[in-house]
Short mmCIF file of C-alpha atoms in Angstrom, two decimals:
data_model
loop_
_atom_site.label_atom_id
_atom_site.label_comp_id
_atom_site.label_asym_id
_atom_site.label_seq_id
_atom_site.Cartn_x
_atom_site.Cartn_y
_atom_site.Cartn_z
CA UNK A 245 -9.95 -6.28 59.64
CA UNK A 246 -7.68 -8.47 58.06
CA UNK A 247 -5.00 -6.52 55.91
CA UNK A 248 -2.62 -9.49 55.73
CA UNK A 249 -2.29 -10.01 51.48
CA UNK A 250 0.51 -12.51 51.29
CA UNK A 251 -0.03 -16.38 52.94
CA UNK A 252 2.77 -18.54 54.28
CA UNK A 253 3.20 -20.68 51.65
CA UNK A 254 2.99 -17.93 48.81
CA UNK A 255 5.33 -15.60 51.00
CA UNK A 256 7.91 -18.66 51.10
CA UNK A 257 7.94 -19.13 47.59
CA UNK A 258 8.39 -15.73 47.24
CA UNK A 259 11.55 -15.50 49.19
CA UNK A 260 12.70 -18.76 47.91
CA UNK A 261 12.29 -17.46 44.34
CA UNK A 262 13.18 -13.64 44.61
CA UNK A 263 14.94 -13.54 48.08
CA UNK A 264 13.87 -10.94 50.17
CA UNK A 265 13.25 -7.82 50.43
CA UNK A 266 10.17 -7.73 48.32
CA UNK A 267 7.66 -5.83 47.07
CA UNK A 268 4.54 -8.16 46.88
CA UNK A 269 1.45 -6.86 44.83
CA UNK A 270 -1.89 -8.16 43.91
CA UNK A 271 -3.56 -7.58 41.12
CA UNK A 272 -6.93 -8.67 41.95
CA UNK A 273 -6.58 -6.12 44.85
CA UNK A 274 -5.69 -2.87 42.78
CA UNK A 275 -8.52 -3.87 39.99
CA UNK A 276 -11.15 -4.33 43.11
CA UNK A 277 -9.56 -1.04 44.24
CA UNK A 278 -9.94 1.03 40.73
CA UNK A 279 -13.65 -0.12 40.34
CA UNK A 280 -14.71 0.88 43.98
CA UNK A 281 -13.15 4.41 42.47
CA UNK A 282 -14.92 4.15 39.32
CA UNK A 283 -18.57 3.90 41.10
CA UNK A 284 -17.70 7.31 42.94
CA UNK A 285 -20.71 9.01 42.56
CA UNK A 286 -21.40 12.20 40.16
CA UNK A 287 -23.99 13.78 38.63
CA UNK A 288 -22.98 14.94 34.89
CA UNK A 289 -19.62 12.63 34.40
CA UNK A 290 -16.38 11.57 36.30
CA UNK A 291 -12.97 10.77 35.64
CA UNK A 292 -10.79 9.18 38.07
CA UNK A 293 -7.17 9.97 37.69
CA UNK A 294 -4.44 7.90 39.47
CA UNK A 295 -2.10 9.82 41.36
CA UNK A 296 0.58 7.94 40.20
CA UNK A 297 2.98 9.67 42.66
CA UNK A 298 1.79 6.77 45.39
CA UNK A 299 3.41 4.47 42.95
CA UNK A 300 4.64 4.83 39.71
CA UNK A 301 5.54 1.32 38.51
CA UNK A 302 4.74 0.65 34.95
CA UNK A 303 2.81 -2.08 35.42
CA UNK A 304 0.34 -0.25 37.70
CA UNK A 305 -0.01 2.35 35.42
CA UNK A 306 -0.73 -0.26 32.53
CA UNK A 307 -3.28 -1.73 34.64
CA UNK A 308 -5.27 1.11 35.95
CA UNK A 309 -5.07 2.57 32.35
CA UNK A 310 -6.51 -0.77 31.03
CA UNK A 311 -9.51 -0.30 33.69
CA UNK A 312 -10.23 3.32 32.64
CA UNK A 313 -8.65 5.01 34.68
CA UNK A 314 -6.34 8.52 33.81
CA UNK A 315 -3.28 9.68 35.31
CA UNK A 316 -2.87 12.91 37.81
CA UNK A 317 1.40 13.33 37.49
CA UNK A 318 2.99 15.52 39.57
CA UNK A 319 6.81 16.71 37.93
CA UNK A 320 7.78 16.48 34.41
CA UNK A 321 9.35 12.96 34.55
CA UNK A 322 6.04 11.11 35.99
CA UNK A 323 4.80 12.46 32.86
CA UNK A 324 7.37 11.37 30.44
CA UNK A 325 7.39 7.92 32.65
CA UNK A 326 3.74 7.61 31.98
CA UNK A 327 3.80 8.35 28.29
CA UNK A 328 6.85 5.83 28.45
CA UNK A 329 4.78 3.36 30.17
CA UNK A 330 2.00 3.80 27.27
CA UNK A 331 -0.59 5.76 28.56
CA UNK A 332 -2.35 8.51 26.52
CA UNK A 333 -0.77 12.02 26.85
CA UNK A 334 -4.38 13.33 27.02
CA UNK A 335 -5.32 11.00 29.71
CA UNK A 336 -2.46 12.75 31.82
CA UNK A 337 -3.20 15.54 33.86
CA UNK A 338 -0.29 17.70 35.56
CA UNK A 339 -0.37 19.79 38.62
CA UNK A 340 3.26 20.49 39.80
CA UNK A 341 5.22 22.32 42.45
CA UNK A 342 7.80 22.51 39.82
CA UNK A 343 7.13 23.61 36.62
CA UNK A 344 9.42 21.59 34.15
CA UNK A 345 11.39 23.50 31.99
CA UNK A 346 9.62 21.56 28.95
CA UNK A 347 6.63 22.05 29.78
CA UNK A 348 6.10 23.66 26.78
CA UNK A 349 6.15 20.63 24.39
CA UNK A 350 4.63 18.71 27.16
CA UNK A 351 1.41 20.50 26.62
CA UNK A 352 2.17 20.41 22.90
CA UNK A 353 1.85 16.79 23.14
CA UNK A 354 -2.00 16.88 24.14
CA UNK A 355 -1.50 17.08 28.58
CA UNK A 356 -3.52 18.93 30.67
CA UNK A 357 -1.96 21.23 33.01
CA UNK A 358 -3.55 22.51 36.38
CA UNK A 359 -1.17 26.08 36.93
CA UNK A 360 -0.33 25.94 40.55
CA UNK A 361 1.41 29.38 41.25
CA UNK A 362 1.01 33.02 39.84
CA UNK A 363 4.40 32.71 38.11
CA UNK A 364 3.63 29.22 36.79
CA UNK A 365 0.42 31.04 35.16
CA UNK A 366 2.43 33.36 33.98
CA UNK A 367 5.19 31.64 32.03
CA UNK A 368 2.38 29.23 30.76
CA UNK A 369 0.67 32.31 29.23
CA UNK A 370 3.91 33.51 27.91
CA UNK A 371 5.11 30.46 25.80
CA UNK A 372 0.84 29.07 24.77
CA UNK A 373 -0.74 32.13 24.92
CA UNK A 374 -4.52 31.71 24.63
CA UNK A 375 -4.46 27.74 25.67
CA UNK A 376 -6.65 26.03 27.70
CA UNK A 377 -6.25 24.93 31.32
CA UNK A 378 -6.75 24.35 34.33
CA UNK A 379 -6.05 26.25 37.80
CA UNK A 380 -5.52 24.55 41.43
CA UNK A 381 -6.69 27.07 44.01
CA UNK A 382 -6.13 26.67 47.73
CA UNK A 383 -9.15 27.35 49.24
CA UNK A 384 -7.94 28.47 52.67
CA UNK A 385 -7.83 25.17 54.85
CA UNK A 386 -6.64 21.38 54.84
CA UNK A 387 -7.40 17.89 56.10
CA UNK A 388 -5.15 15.63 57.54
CA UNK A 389 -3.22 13.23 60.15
CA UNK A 390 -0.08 15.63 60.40
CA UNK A 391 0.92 19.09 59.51
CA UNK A 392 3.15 16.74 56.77
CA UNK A 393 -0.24 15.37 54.92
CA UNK A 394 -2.14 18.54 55.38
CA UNK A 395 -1.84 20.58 51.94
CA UNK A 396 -4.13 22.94 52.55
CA UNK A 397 -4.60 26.01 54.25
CA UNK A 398 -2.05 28.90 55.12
CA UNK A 399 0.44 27.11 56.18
CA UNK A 400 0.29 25.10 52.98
CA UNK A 401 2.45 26.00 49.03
CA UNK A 402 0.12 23.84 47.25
CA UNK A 403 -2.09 25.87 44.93
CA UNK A 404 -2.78 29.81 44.77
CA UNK A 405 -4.38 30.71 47.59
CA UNK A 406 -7.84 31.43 47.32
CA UNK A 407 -7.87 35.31 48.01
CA UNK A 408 -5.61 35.84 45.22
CA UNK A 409 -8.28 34.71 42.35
CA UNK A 410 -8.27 38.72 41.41
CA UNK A 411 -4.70 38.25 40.14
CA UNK A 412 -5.20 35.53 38.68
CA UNK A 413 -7.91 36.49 36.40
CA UNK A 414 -5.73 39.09 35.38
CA UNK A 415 -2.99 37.28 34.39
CA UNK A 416 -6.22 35.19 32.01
CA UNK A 417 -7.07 38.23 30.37
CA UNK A 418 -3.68 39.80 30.16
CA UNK A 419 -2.56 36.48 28.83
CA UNK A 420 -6.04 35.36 27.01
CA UNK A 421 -5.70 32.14 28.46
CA UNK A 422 -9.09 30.20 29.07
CA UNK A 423 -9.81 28.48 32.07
CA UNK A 424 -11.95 25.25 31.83
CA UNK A 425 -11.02 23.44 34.93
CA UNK A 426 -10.22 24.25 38.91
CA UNK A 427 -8.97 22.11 41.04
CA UNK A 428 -8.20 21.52 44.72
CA UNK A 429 -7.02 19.29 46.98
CA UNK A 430 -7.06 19.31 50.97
CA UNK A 431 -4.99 16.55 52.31
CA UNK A 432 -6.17 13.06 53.46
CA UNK A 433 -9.06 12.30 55.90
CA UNK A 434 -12.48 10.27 55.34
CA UNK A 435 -14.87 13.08 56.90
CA UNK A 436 -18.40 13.56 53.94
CA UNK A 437 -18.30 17.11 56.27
CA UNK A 438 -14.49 18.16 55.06
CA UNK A 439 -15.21 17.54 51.36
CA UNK A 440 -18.37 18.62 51.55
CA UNK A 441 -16.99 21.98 52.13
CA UNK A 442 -14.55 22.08 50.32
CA UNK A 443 -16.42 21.02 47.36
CA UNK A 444 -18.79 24.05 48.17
CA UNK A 445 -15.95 26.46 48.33
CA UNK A 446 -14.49 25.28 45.59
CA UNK A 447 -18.07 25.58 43.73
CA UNK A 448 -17.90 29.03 44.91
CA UNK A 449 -14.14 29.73 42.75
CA UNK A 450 -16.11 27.89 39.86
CA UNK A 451 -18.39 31.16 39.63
CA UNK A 452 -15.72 33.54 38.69
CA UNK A 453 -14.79 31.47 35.62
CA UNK A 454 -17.11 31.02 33.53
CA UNK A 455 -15.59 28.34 31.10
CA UNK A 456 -14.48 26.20 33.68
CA UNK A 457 -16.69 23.01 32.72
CA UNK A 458 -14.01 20.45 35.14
CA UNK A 459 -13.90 20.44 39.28
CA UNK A 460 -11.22 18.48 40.26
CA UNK A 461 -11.31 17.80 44.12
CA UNK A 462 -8.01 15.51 44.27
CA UNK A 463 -7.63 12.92 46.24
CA UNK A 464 -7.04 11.92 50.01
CA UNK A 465 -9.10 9.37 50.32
CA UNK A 466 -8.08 7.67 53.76
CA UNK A 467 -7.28 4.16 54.16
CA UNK A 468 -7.49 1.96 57.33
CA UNK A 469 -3.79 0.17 57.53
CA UNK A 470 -4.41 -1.69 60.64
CA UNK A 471 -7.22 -2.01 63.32
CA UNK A 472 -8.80 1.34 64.84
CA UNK A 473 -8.22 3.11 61.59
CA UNK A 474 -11.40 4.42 59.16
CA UNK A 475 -11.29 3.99 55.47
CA UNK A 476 -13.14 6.59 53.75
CA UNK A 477 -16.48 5.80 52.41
CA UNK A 478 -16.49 6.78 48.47
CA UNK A 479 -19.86 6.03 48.45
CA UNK A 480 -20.80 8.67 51.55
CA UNK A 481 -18.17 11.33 50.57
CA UNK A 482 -19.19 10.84 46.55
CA UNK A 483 -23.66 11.32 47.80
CA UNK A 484 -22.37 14.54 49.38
CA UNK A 485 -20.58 15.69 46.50
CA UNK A 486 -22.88 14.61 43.97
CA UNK A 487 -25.83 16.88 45.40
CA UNK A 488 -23.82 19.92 45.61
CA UNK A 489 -23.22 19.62 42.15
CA UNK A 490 -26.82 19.25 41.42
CA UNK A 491 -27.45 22.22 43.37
CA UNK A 492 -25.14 24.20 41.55
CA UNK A 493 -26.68 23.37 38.26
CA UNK A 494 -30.30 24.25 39.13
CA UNK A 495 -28.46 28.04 40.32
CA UNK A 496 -26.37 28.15 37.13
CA UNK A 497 -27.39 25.51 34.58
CA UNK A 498 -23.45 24.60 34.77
CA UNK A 499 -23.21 20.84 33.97
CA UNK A 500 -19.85 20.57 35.91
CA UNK A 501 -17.40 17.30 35.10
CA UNK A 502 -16.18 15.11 38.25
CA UNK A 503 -12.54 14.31 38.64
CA UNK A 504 -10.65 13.13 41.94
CA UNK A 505 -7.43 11.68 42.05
CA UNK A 506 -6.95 9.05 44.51
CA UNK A 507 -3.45 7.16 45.19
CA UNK A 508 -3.55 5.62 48.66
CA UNK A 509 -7.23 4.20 48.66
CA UNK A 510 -5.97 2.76 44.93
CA UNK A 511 -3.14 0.53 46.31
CA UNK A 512 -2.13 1.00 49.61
CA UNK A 513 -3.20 -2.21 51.15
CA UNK A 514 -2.36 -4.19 47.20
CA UNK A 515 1.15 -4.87 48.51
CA UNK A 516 3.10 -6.40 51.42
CA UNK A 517 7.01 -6.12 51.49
CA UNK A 518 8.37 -9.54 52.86
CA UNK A 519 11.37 -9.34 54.59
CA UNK A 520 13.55 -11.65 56.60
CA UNK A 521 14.50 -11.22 60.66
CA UNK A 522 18.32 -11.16 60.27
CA UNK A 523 18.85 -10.53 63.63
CA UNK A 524 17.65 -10.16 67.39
CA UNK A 525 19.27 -8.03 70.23
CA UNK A 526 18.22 -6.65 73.94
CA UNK A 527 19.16 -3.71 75.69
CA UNK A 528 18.52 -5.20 79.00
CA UNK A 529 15.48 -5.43 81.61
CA UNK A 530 14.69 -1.94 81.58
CA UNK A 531 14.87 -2.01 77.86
CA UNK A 532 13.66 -3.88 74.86
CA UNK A 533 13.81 -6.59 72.44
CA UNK A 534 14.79 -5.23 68.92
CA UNK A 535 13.45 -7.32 65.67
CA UNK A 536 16.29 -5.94 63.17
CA UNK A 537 15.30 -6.83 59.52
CA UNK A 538 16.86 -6.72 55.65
CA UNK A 539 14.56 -4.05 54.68
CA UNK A 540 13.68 -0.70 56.52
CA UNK A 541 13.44 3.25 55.69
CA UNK A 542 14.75 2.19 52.01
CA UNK A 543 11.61 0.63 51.34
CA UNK A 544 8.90 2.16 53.94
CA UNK A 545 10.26 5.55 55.04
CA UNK A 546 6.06 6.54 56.45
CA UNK A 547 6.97 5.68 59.81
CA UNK A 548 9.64 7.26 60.43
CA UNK A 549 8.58 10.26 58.53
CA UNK A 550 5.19 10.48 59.96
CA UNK A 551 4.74 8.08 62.44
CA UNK A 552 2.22 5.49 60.17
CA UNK A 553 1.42 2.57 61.49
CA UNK A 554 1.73 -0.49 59.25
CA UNK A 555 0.63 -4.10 60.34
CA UNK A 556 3.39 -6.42 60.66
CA UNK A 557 3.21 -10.39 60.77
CA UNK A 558 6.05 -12.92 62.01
CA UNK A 559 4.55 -15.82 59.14
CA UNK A 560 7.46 -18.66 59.93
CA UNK A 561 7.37 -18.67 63.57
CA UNK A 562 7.76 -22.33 64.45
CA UNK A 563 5.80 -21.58 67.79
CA UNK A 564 2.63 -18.90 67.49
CA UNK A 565 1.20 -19.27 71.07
CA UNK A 566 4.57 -17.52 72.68
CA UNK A 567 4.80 -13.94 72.27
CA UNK A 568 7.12 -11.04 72.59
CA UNK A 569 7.15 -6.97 72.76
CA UNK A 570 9.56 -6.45 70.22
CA UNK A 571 10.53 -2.66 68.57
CA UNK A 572 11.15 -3.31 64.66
CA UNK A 573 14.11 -1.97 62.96
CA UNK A 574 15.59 -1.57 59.80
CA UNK A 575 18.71 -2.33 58.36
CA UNK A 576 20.10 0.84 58.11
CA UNK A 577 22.61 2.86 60.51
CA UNK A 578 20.08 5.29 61.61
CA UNK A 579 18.29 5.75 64.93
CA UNK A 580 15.03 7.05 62.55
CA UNK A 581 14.82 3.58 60.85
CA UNK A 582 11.83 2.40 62.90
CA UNK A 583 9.24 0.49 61.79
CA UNK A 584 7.16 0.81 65.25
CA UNK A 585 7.01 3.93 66.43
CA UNK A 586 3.97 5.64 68.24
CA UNK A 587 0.88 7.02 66.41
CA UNK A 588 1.83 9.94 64.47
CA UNK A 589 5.11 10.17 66.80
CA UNK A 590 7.80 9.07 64.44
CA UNK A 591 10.66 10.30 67.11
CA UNK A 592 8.96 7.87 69.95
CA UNK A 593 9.57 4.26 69.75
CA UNK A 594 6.98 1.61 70.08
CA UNK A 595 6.37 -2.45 70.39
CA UNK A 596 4.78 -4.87 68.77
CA UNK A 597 3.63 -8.20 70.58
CA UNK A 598 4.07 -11.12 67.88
CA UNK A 599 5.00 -14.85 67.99
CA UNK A 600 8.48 -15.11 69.60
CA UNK A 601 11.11 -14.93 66.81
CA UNK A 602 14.19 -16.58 65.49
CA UNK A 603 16.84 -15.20 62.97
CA UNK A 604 15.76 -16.51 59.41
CA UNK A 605 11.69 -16.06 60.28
CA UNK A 606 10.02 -14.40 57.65
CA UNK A 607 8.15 -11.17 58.33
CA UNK A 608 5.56 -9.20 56.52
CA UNK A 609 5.20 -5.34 56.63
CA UNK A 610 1.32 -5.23 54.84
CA UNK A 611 -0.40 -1.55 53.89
CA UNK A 612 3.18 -0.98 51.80
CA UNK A 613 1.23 -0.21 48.28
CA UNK A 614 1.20 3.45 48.43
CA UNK A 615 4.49 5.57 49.26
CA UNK A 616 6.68 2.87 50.07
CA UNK A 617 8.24 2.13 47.09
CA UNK A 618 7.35 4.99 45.25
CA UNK A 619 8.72 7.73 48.38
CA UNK A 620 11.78 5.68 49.80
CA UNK A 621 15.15 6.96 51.27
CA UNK A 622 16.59 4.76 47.79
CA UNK A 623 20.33 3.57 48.27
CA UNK A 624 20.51 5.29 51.49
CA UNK A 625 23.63 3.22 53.14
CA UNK A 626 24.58 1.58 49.43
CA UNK A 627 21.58 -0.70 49.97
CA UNK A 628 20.04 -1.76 45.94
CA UNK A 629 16.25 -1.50 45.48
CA UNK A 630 14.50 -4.25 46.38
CA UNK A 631 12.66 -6.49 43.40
CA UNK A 632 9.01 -5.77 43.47
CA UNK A 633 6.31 -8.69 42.08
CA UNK A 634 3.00 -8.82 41.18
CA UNK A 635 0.82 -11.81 41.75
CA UNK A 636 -1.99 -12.07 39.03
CA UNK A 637 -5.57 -14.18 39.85
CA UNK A 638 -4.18 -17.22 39.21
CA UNK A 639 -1.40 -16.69 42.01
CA UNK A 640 1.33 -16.44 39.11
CA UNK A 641 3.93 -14.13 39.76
CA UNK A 642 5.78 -11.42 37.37
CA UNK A 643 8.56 -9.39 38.13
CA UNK A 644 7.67 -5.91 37.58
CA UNK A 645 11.19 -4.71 38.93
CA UNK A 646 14.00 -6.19 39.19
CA UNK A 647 16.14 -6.11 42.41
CA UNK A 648 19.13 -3.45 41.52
CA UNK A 649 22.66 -4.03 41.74
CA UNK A 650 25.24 -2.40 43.05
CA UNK A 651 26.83 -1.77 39.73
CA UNK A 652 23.27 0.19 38.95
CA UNK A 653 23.36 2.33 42.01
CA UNK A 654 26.75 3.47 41.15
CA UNK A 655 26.73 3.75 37.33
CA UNK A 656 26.29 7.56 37.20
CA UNK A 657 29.38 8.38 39.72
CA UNK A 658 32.58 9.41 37.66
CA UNK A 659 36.00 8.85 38.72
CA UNK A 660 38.24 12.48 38.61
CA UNK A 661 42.24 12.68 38.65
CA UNK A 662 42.88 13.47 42.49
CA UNK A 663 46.03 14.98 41.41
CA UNK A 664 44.32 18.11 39.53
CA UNK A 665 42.81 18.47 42.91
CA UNK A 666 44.57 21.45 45.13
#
């Protein structure tokens, strides 16, 4: 498996160009990426929606609106940035933990809106009674790596949980609100089994609505980072799928509409941050060799939150055939800024054997596509955003956003007069 996206000599122009850190995409990638999601099989229509939440950049959602795809937002403001961005306010669907307090003319505008909550089902009745939408049920379990990317089950808030559908169809009728959509979504994992069930549960919530023409089973769609990790097979999970909705029309002559709503498997392994080794230290024989370098949790903040594993290249070593156990750091004053820590241990450090390296080598964090830039601890220390790039077909590059300042990451703070201060 060979996740590395950015060669020596276009990672050196980078840096030489934009300086480092960098966020590095590739077009061709995230195009190849959208049209493996586009062939996910389906029996009577799909729509793929990008959960844009993975990462939001402008240009990405230009792109994947340009190849067909729609947009699954999940506040407010990835709304408004989406309509800002150009895309089609009925090409966006919402599905929030937080129900803006403009939702109101949102949905005016032509959105879609998934109610997540009793309450959110009920204010949505109260301000547009009798309006279409959708409802995201949790259907009583989850899949995923870590309690942290499991969202569902009982220990999940995602969605109304599943035992609850009699209030809910209460609020419809109290509210004459018409459901035409469900939707669900489990966490990440590659297993045909998981969705496969959940799909048939969620088949099973379809039957008490009888409007609902739209199943939306979300997204998680696993991708393999680095080696000994599965990517999920749309083609295996989508067969699966597919015949359970062909079974559900002979029972019901319900032609039901696809949607999913991938992020990660749309452009995880698209981008590479380059960074540079700014310095080297040892905590003695019984220790280990730390790689510190000029980016960290402000631009990947998975492994320390969950322990991910990223693969990480040394591209300017001057000699390849030496190699050292090195832990990589960040650049920020915080024992949690680790790049290597253990397998879904993000409290446990871990090495890395690479070519032996020297302050000034060039190093590149690959897998950094999908919350990395979009899900970083931003400004944390008074370090800027880094600039992010996209490299078209051609090998061109384009900023698609530029490296902040510090004048930017302090324009909203306002001075007072200490001396009205007790």
């Amino acid at each position: 498996m060979n996740t590395r996206i950015l060669s020596e000599e276009l990672a050196q122009n980078i840096n030489k160009t934009f300086g480092s850190p960098a966020f590095v995409y590739q077009s061709e990638i995230l195009k190849n990426s959208a049209l493996d999601a586009l062939s996910f099989p389906n029996a009577f229509g799909l729509t793929v929606r990008y959960a844009m939440k993975a990462s939001p950049n402008a240009a990405i959602l230009q792109l994947f609106n340009k190849l067909g795809l729609h947009i699954d937002a999940s506040s407010g403001y990835e709304v408004k940035r989406a309509i800002k961005s150009g895309i089609p306010a009925e090409n966006i669907s919402l599905s929030t933990q937080e129900l803006p307090g403009d939702f109101k003319d949102l949905l005016e505008q032509g959105i879609k809106i998934n109610a997540c909550s009793l309450t959110q089902i009920k204010l949505i009745g109260e301000a547009l009674p009798g309006i279409e939408m959708g409802i995201r049920i949790n259907p009583g379990f989850g899949s995923g790596g870590t309690t942290k990317t499991n969202v569902g089950g009982p220990s999940s808030s995602f969605g109304i949980w599943h035992e609850s559908i009699p209030e809910v169809q209460s609020l419809i009728e109290k509210h004459q609100l018409k459901v035409v959509r469900i939707h669900t979504h489990i966490g990440s994992g590659s297993d045909p089994e998981v969705w496969k069930k959940a799909s048939i549960l969620s088949l099973d919530n379809v039957r008490k609505f009888p409007n609902v023409h739209t199943l939306n089973l979300g997204g998680g769609f696993k991708v393999a980072r680095i080696e000994g990790e599965k990517t999920c097979d749309m083609q295996e999970v989508g067969s699966t799928v597919k015949n359970a909705f062909i079974d559900f029309e002979k029972e019901t002559q319900r032609k039901l509409h696809l949607e999913v709503e991938p992020g990660t498997f749309l452009v995880a392994n698209s981008c590479a941050v380059l960074s540079t080794v700014q310095d080297i230290i040892h905590t003695g024989d019984d220790g280990y060799k730390f790689l510190k370098l000029d980016c960290g949790m402000t631009e990947i903040l998975r492994p320390s939150l969950y322990g991910s594993q990223h693969p990480i290249e040394i591209v300017t070593a001057k000699d390849t055939s030496e190699k050292e156990a090195y832990v990589i750091v960040g650049h920020c004053c915080e024992s949690g800024d680790l790049l290597t820590p253990a397998p879904d241990q993000p409290d446990v450090i871990n090495t890395r054997t690479l070519p032996k390296s020297e302050i000034g080598d060039l190093c590149i964090i690959g897998g950094a596509g999908a919350y990395c830039s979009a899900m970083s601890s931003k400004n944390y220390n008074s370090f800027p955003e880094a600039v992010e790039v996209m490299v078209d077909r051609d090998g061109n590059t384009h900023v698609i956003r530029q490296r902040q300042t510090l004048e930017q990451v302090l324009q909203n703070e306002v001075s007072i007069d200490l001396s009205t201060i007790g």
